Amino acid sequence: MTNSLLTNTSAMVALQNLRSVNKGLNMVQEQISTGKKVSTAKDNAAIFAISTVMQSDVKGFEAINQSLNLGSASVGVARGAAEKVSELLVEMKGLIVAAQEDNVDRTKIQTDIGQLRDQIDGIVEAAQFNGLNFLKGADSTDFLASLDRDASGNVTASTISVDAYSLETTAGVAVVGLDTTGTTGVNAAGDSAAALIADTNDFEIHVDTGATFTEGDVWELRIDGRKINYTVAAGADHDDVAAGIESAIDAAGITGISVALAGGGAADAEVIITNGTGGAVGFEVTVTDGAGGGLANLNGLDVSTAAGAAAALVSIEGLIQESVDASAEFGSAQKRIEIQNEFVSELTDSLKTGIGALTDADLEAASARLQSLQVQQQLGIQALSIANAAPNSILGLFR
């Protein structure tokens, strides 16, 4: 059968081809209008799922950039203030050195020292960014640094922790409950002690069983120059304090230094620190009241007498070192934050590039395909028109 009025096979083939061309044409036009080859899940479900997850990570890293910018600014303010405090303490040292001479007016020098101390107070009070002041108190602040996704899709947040470093001149009350004993002959009771521990010797911290501990009291230990802090928690007793100190030393992971607990309960709690380094190790422990500042000893500087001037010269060195340590720690923290911020920015750009490679349309190829499909559409319409006209030839048989 050449032709049929009921079944026009040629027309059906031409129509199927035209529908296919129109479908391709619609797809290319959508790619050109959206700029994406995968804009919905129906385009490519797997790629859409991957790109959506990556887009969410990009949004997260953009928020992390803001957190790191805030952290850098906050720590930068603290670093600048600590450096200025160091400058003022060095200037104060010059005055104290001048006071060592007998033929000077020590009263006027003392007045100048008092003015510098007040200026330090003003700097410390003003060294805040959005209410966060790293020069007051002993708390640490965590800044969001990264979002880490494992192979199973689990996401965890990592942070950069910045410790506060008190440079306040507020004096704290006397702290009780400390008795330190070193086998090198140091045996001191009070709120501070230091020793040089020879190889295989121990240094013991005795925490008094009858002492009352105040929340916020800070135990600062230096072992071979390594600073370790423990802050007393609310409701802590002598066993809790000893355990906290032991845990802080152990967590520091100082090579050759081991620590153990003894006593406790009804007896004094003992923190026994053993030196196994093979050489002498400096050890120092001080305890300050939670209300006291790191530069509290500034209030005790009095150069109005020869004896006071001599004592002030000894004290100022430690105070300068305190502010220098703060500047160095803030500087290191700020540098780390800025490095992480730069990395996160580069990582975000890389993620965006990857998402684009998966989902963005090749507009050059799409333009060429569009023109090809438009020509195919015109030819398809012509072919369908010819196929639809074929049944007209049947009329010739009835003439």
Short mmCIF file of C-alpha atoms in Angstrom, two decimals:
data_model
loop_
_atom_site.label_atom_id
_atom_site.label_comp_id
_atom_site.label_asym_id
_atom_site.label_seq_id
_atom_site.Cartn_x
_atom_site.Cartn_y
_atom_site.Cartn_z
CA MET A 1 0.00 0.00 0.00
CA THR A 2 1.55 3.28 -1.15
CA ASN A 3 -0.74 5.72 0.61
CA SER A 4 -3.43 5.53 3.25
CA LEU A 5 -5.88 8.02 4.55
CA LEU A 6 -5.86 6.35 7.98
CA THR A 7 -2.17 5.70 8.50
CA ASN A 8 0.45 8.14 7.19
CA THR A 9 3.73 6.52 8.20
CA SER A 10 5.87 9.23 6.64
CA ALA A 11 4.05 11.92 8.59
CA MET A 12 4.51 10.02 11.85
CA VAL A 13 8.27 9.65 11.27
CA ALA A 14 8.58 13.31 10.35
CA LEU A 15 6.60 14.29 13.44
CA GLN A 16 8.78 12.18 15.74
CA ASN A 17 11.92 13.77 14.30
CA LEU A 18 10.44 17.25 14.69
CA ARG A 19 9.51 16.56 18.31
CA SER A 20 13.06 15.38 19.02
CA VAL A 21 14.50 18.50 17.43
CA ASN A 22 12.11 20.75 19.38
CA LYS A 23 13.06 19.00 22.62
CA GLY A 24 16.75 19.56 21.94
CA LEU A 25 16.03 23.15 20.96
CA ASN A 26 14.17 23.81 24.20
CA MET A 27 17.04 22.30 26.21
CA VAL A 28 19.66 24.44 24.48
CA GLN A 29 17.55 27.59 24.89
CA GLU A 30 17.21 26.82 28.63
CA GLN A 31 20.98 26.39 28.93
CA ILE A 32 21.55 29.72 27.21
CA SER A 33 18.98 31.54 29.35
CA THR A 34 20.18 30.05 32.70
CA GLY A 35 23.86 29.62 31.83
CA LYS A 36 23.72 26.10 33.30
CA LYS A 37 23.62 22.67 31.76
CA VAL A 38 22.39 21.24 35.11
CA SER A 39 19.96 23.62 36.74
CA THR A 40 17.44 21.16 38.17
CA ALA A 41 17.54 17.58 39.44
CA LYS A 42 15.80 16.31 36.29
CA ASP A 43 18.75 17.48 34.16
CA ASN A 44 21.21 15.19 35.97
CA ALA A 45 20.24 13.98 39.44
CA ALA A 46 23.75 12.89 40.52
CA ILE A 47 25.48 16.10 39.40
CA PHE A 48 22.68 18.22 40.87
CA ALA A 49 23.09 16.50 44.26
CA ILE A 50 26.87 16.96 44.28
CA SER A 51 26.71 20.59 43.19
CA THR A 52 24.01 21.45 45.75
CA VAL A 53 26.11 20.03 48.61
CA MET A 54 29.15 21.92 47.35
CA GLN A 55 27.10 25.12 47.09
CA SER A 56 26.11 24.72 50.74
CA ASP A 57 29.79 24.31 51.66
CA VAL A 58 30.62 27.49 49.74
CA LYS A 59 27.99 29.40 51.74
CA GLY A 60 29.47 27.97 54.93
CA PHE A 61 33.01 29.00 54.02
CA GLU A 62 31.81 32.50 53.12
CA ALA A 63 30.42 32.74 56.67
CA ILE A 64 33.73 31.41 58.02
CA ASN A 65 35.52 34.23 56.20
CA GLN A 66 33.44 36.69 58.19
CA SER A 67 34.24 34.90 61.45
CA LEU A 68 37.96 34.93 60.67
CA ASN A 69 37.85 38.60 59.69
CA LEU A 70 36.22 39.34 63.05
CA GLY A 71 38.83 37.23 64.85
CA SER A 72 41.73 38.92 63.06
CA ALA A 73 40.38 42.37 63.91
CA SER A 74 39.74 41.45 67.56
CA VAL A 75 43.18 39.90 68.06
CA GLY A 76 44.81 42.75 66.12
CA VAL A 77 43.36 45.27 68.56
CA ALA A 78 44.68 43.23 71.49
CA ARG A 79 48.12 42.86 69.89
CA GLY A 80 48.42 46.59 69.19
CA ALA A 81 47.35 47.43 72.73
CA ALA A 82 49.77 44.92 74.27
CA GLU A 83 52.62 46.35 72.21
CA LYS A 84 51.74 49.85 73.40
CA VAL A 85 51.67 48.63 77.00
CA SER A 86 55.14 47.16 76.46
CA GLU A 87 56.37 50.52 75.22
CA LEU A 88 55.00 52.27 78.30
CA LEU A 89 56.56 49.68 80.62
CA VAL A 90 59.92 50.17 78.92
CA GLU A 91 59.52 53.92 79.42
CA MET A 92 58.63 53.22 83.04
CA LYS A 93 61.80 51.14 83.38
CA GLY A 94 63.82 54.16 82.27
CA LEU A 95 62.30 56.18 85.09
CA ILE A 96 63.02 53.40 87.59
CA VAL A 97 66.62 53.22 86.45
CA ALA A 98 66.91 56.98 86.91
CA ALA A 99 65.53 56.56 90.44
CA GLN A 100 68.50 54.37 91.37
CA GLU A 101 70.59 57.56 91.60
CA ASP A 102 70.56 59.27 94.98
CA ASN A 103 70.79 62.79 93.60
CA VAL A 104 67.31 62.79 91.96
CA ASP A 105 63.81 63.81 92.97
CA ARG A 106 62.26 60.39 93.44
CA THR A 107 58.88 61.89 94.33
CA LYS A 108 58.49 63.44 90.89
CA ILE A 109 59.66 60.20 89.27
CA GLN A 110 57.03 58.33 91.28
CA THR A 111 54.40 60.75 89.97
CA ASP A 112 55.47 60.04 86.38
CA ILE A 113 55.31 56.30 87.04
CA GLY A 114 51.77 56.72 88.40
CA GLN A 115 50.73 58.58 85.25
CA LEU A 116 52.12 55.85 83.04
CA ARG A 117 50.30 53.24 85.10
CA ASP A 118 47.02 55.13 84.64
CA GLN A 119 47.70 55.31 80.89
CA ILE A 120 48.19 51.54 80.82
CA ASP A 121 44.81 51.14 82.55
CA GLY A 122 43.21 53.34 79.90
CA ILE A 123 44.74 51.31 77.05
CA VAL A 124 43.63 48.00 78.55
CA GLU A 125 40.07 49.25 79.05
CA ALA A 126 39.85 50.56 75.47
CA ALA A 127 41.40 47.49 73.80
CA GLN A 128 38.08 45.92 72.76
CA PHE A 129 36.50 45.08 69.43
CA ASN A 130 32.74 44.62 69.40
CA GLY A 131 32.88 44.20 73.19
CA LEU A 132 35.58 41.50 73.16
CA ASN A 133 38.67 42.44 75.17
CA PHE A 134 41.53 39.93 75.21
CA LEU A 135 43.52 42.00 77.71
CA LYS A 136 41.01 41.43 80.51
CA GLY A 137 40.33 38.12 82.19
CA ALA A 138 41.68 34.66 81.42
CA ASP A 139 39.00 33.11 79.21
CA SER A 140 39.64 31.88 75.68
CA THR A 141 37.53 32.65 72.62
CA ASP A 142 36.97 30.26 69.72
CA PHE A 143 36.69 31.54 66.16
CA LEU A 144 35.14 29.29 63.52
CA ALA A 145 37.97 28.29 61.17
CA SER A 146 36.74 25.50 58.89
CA LEU A 147 34.04 22.99 57.99
CA ASP A 148 35.47 19.50 57.54
CA ARG A 149 33.46 16.94 55.54
CA ASP A 150 34.53 13.28 55.56
CA ALA A 151 33.90 10.60 52.94
CA SER A 152 30.60 9.68 54.60
CA GLY A 153 29.31 13.24 54.34
CA ASN A 154 29.61 14.00 58.05
CA VAL A 155 30.48 17.64 58.72
CA THR A 156 32.41 18.92 61.74
CA ALA A 157 33.44 22.46 62.57
CA SER A 158 36.99 23.30 63.61
CA THR A 159 37.99 26.45 65.47
CA ILE A 160 41.00 28.57 66.32
CA SER A 161 41.16 29.28 70.05
CA VAL A 162 42.70 32.53 71.28
CA ASP A 163 43.53 32.87 74.98
CA ALA A 164 42.96 36.11 76.82
CA TYR A 165 46.02 37.58 78.49
CA SER A 166 45.25 39.86 81.41
CA LEU A 167 47.27 43.08 81.45
CA GLU A 168 45.06 44.70 84.07
CA THR A 169 46.66 46.38 87.05
CA THR A 170 43.87 45.33 89.41
CA ALA A 171 45.32 43.68 92.49
CA GLY A 172 43.84 40.38 93.63
CA VAL A 173 43.56 39.14 97.20
CA ALA A 174 46.05 36.70 98.65
CA VAL A 175 45.50 33.12 97.51
CA VAL A 176 45.82 30.35 100.05
CA GLY A 177 46.27 26.64 99.60
CA LEU A 178 49.69 26.45 97.96
CA ASP A 179 52.79 24.81 99.34
CA THR A 180 55.60 23.92 96.94
CA THR A 181 58.50 21.66 97.73
CA GLY A 182 61.43 20.95 95.42
CA THR A 183 64.07 18.35 96.17
CA THR A 184 66.74 20.91 95.29
CA GLY A 185 66.08 22.63 98.58
CA VAL A 186 63.22 24.96 97.71
CA ASN A 187 60.55 24.86 100.39
CA ALA A 188 58.22 27.82 100.25
CA ALA A 189 54.72 28.48 101.46
CA GLY A 190 52.61 31.31 100.06
CA ASP A 191 51.48 32.19 96.60
CA SER A 192 54.60 31.63 94.50
CA ALA A 193 57.70 29.49 94.27
CA ALA A 194 60.43 28.64 91.79
CA ALA A 195 63.19 26.11 91.47
CA LEU A 196 65.72 24.61 89.11
CA ILE A 197 65.00 20.89 89.02
CA ALA A 198 68.04 18.74 88.40
CA ASP A 199 67.80 15.52 86.39
CA THR A 200 65.73 12.76 88.10
CA ASN A 201 64.58 15.20 90.81
CA ASP A 202 60.95 15.91 91.64
CA PHE A 203 59.08 19.13 92.25
CA GLU A 204 55.98 18.79 94.39
CA ILE A 205 52.97 21.06 94.61
CA HIS A 206 51.02 20.50 97.81
CA VAL A 207 47.42 21.71 97.68
CA ASP A 208 46.19 22.25 101.24
CA THR A 209 43.27 20.11 102.32
CA GLY A 210 41.69 22.85 104.40
CA ALA A 211 41.94 25.63 101.83
CA THR A 212 38.96 27.36 100.26
CA PHE A 213 39.31 27.92 96.54
CA THR A 214 37.67 30.75 94.65
CA GLU A 215 36.28 30.33 91.16
CA GLY A 216 38.54 32.12 88.72
CA ASP A 217 41.78 31.72 90.68
CA VAL A 218 44.53 31.11 88.13
CA TRP A 219 47.44 28.73 88.72
CA GLU A 220 50.20 29.59 86.28
CA LEU A 221 53.07 27.15 85.87
CA ARG A 222 56.19 27.57 83.79
CA ILE A 223 58.18 24.45 83.08
CA ASP A 224 61.36 25.07 81.11
CA GLY A 225 59.79 28.28 79.83
CA ARG A 226 56.54 26.57 78.77
CA LYS A 227 53.49 28.37 80.18
CA ILE A 228 50.65 26.23 81.55
CA ASN A 229 47.48 27.66 83.09
CA TYR A 230 44.79 26.08 85.22
CA THR A 231 41.72 28.07 86.27
CA VAL A 232 39.78 26.99 89.37
CA ALA A 233 36.18 26.05 88.61
CA ALA A 234 33.18 26.73 90.83
CA GLY A 235 32.92 24.40 93.82
CA ALA A 236 36.43 22.93 93.38
CA ASP A 237 38.13 21.40 96.42
CA HIS A 238 41.80 20.58 96.95
CA ASP A 239 41.48 17.25 95.09
CA ASP A 240 39.85 18.96 92.10
CA VAL A 241 42.55 21.62 91.98
CA ALA A 242 45.36 19.06 92.14
CA ALA A 243 43.70 16.94 89.44
CA GLY A 244 43.24 20.02 87.26
CA ILE A 245 46.90 21.00 87.56
CA GLU A 246 48.01 17.43 86.85
CA SER A 247 45.77 17.28 83.77
CA ALA A 248 47.02 20.64 82.44
CA ILE A 249 50.68 19.59 82.78
CA ASP A 250 50.01 16.22 81.21
CA ALA A 251 48.15 17.83 78.29
CA ALA A 252 51.12 20.12 77.63
CA GLY A 253 53.12 17.06 76.57
CA ILE A 254 56.55 18.38 77.58
CA THR A 255 59.22 15.86 76.60
CA GLY A 256 60.93 14.32 79.61
CA ILE A 257 58.45 15.71 82.13
CA SER A 258 56.04 13.32 83.86
CA VAL A 259 53.41 14.11 86.45
CA ALA A 260 51.49 12.07 89.02
CA LEU A 261 49.05 12.59 91.89
CA ALA A 262 49.48 11.51 95.49
CA GLY A 263 47.69 12.07 98.78
CA GLY A 264 44.32 13.76 98.68
CA GLY A 265 41.16 13.08 100.60
CA ALA A 266 41.80 13.92 104.24
CA ALA A 267 45.42 14.79 103.45
CA ASP A 268 46.97 17.44 101.24
CA ALA A 269 46.76 16.63 97.53
CA GLU A 270 50.19 16.37 95.93
CA VAL A 271 51.14 16.99 92.32
CA ILE A 272 54.52 15.32 91.79
CA ILE A 273 56.43 16.53 88.74
CA THR A 274 59.43 14.41 87.72
CA ASN A 275 62.26 15.67 85.54
CA GLY A 276 63.55 12.98 83.21
CA THR A 277 65.02 15.24 80.55
CA GLY A 278 68.62 14.48 81.38
CA GLY A 279 69.36 18.06 82.44
CA ALA A 280 68.21 20.85 84.71
CA VAL A 281 64.75 22.31 84.08
CA GLY A 282 63.43 25.60 85.42
CA PHE A 283 60.11 25.39 87.22
CA GLU A 284 57.93 28.20 88.54
CA VAL A 285 54.41 28.28 89.91
CA THR A 286 52.35 31.32 90.84
CA VAL A 287 48.76 31.67 91.89
CA THR A 288 46.74 34.82 91.39
CA ASP A 289 43.24 35.64 92.45
CA GLY A 290 40.68 35.61 89.66
CA ALA A 291 40.03 39.29 90.30
CA GLY A 292 43.69 40.17 89.96
CA GLY A 293 45.36 41.36 86.78
CA GLY A 294 48.60 40.25 85.15
CA LEU A 295 50.18 43.66 85.85
CA ALA A 296 48.88 43.94 89.41
CA ASN A 297 52.42 44.40 90.71
CA LEU A 298 52.50 47.82 89.04
CA ASN A 299 50.53 49.11 92.01
CA GLY A 300 53.37 48.13 94.32
CA LEU A 301 56.10 50.03 92.50
CA ASP A 302 57.37 52.79 94.77
CA VAL A 303 60.65 54.51 93.93
CA SER A 304 60.32 57.19 96.60
CA THR A 305 63.04 55.41 98.60
CA ALA A 306 66.32 53.81 97.60
CA ALA A 307 65.11 50.39 98.73
CA GLY A 308 61.83 50.81 96.85
CA ALA A 309 63.66 51.86 93.69
CA ALA A 310 65.89 48.77 93.89
CA ALA A 311 62.85 46.49 94.35
CA ALA A 312 61.00 48.22 91.50
CA LEU A 313 63.91 47.54 89.14
CA VAL A 314 63.55 43.82 89.82
CA SER A 315 59.75 43.85 89.44
CA ILE A 316 59.61 45.86 86.21
CA GLU A 317 61.54 43.19 84.31
CA GLY A 318 58.86 40.60 85.02
CA LEU A 319 56.09 43.05 84.09
CA ILE A 320 57.77 43.88 80.78
CA GLN A 321 58.11 40.18 80.04
CA GLU A 322 54.42 39.70 80.84
CA SER A 323 53.37 42.29 78.26
CA VAL A 324 55.92 41.04 75.71
CA ASP A 325 54.58 37.50 76.10
CA ALA A 326 51.06 38.81 75.52
CA SER A 327 52.14 40.69 72.38
CA ALA A 328 53.90 37.60 71.03
CA GLU A 329 50.94 35.30 71.68
CA PHE A 330 48.46 37.69 70.10
CA GLY A 331 50.78 38.21 67.14
CA SER A 332 51.08 34.46 66.56
CA ALA A 333 47.31 34.00 66.86
CA GLN A 334 46.60 36.84 64.44
CA LYS A 335 49.05 35.44 61.89
CA ARG A 336 47.44 32.01 62.12
CA ILE A 337 43.97 33.49 61.66
CA GLU A 338 45.09 35.47 58.61
CA ILE A 339 46.74 32.38 57.07
CA GLN A 340 43.55 30.39 57.63
CA ASN A 341 41.45 33.21 56.19
CA GLU A 342 43.59 33.26 53.04
CA PHE A 343 43.31 29.48 52.74
CA VAL A 344 39.52 29.56 53.14
CA SER A 345 39.26 32.24 50.43
CA GLU A 346 41.33 30.14 48.02
CA LEU A 347 39.36 27.01 48.94
CA THR A 348 36.08 28.82 48.29
CA ASP A 349 37.30 29.89 44.84
CA SER A 350 38.34 26.31 44.06
CA LEU A 351 34.93 24.99 45.11
CA LYS A 352 33.18 27.55 42.93
CA THR A 353 35.39 26.53 39.98
CA GLY A 354 34.53 22.88 40.56
CA ILE A 355 30.81 23.59 40.75
CA GLY A 356 31.02 25.59 37.54
CA ALA A 357 32.78 22.74 35.75
CA LEU A 358 29.96 20.40 36.78
CA THR A 359 26.95 22.61 36.11
CA ASP A 360 27.81 25.56 33.85
CA ALA A 361 26.86 25.39 30.19
CA ASP A 362 29.40 25.72 27.38
CA LEU A 363 27.80 28.74 25.73
CA GLU A 364 29.99 28.54 22.62
CA ALA A 365 28.90 24.97 21.99
CA ALA A 366 25.32 25.82 22.93
CA SER A 367 25.25 28.66 20.40
CA ALA A 368 26.50 26.41 17.60
CA ARG A 369 24.02 23.68 18.54
CA LEU A 370 21.19 26.22 18.67
CA GLN A 371 21.78 27.25 15.07
CA SER A 372 22.02 23.61 13.99
CA LEU A 373 18.77 22.73 15.73
CA GLN A 374 16.99 25.75 14.25
CA VAL A 375 17.94 24.55 10.74
CA GLN A 376 16.83 21.01 11.65
CA GLN A 377 13.53 22.41 12.93
CA GLN A 378 12.86 24.22 9.65
CA LEU A 379 13.70 21.07 7.66
CA GLY A 380 11.52 19.00 9.97
CA ILE A 381 8.58 21.30 9.39
CA GLN A 382 9.13 21.02 5.63
CA ALA A 383 9.36 17.23 5.82
CA LEU A 384 6.18 17.03 7.89
CA SER A 385 4.41 19.30 5.41
CA ILE A 386 5.44 17.06 2.50
CA ALA A 387 4.38 13.93 4.37
CA ASN A 388 1.00 15.43 5.22
CA ALA A 389 0.45 16.33 1.55
CA ALA A 390 1.06 12.78 0.32
CA PRO A 391 -2.55 11.54 0.81
CA ASN A 392 -3.70 14.20 -1.71
CA SER A 393 -2.30 11.99 -4.49
CA ILE A 394 -5.03 9.45 -3.77
CA LEU A 395 -7.61 11.86 -5.18
CA GLY A 396 -6.10 11.31 -8.63
CA LEU A 397 -7.38 7.74 -8.59
CA PHE A 398 -10.97 8.93 -8.40
CA ARG A 399 -10.93 11.30 -11.35
#
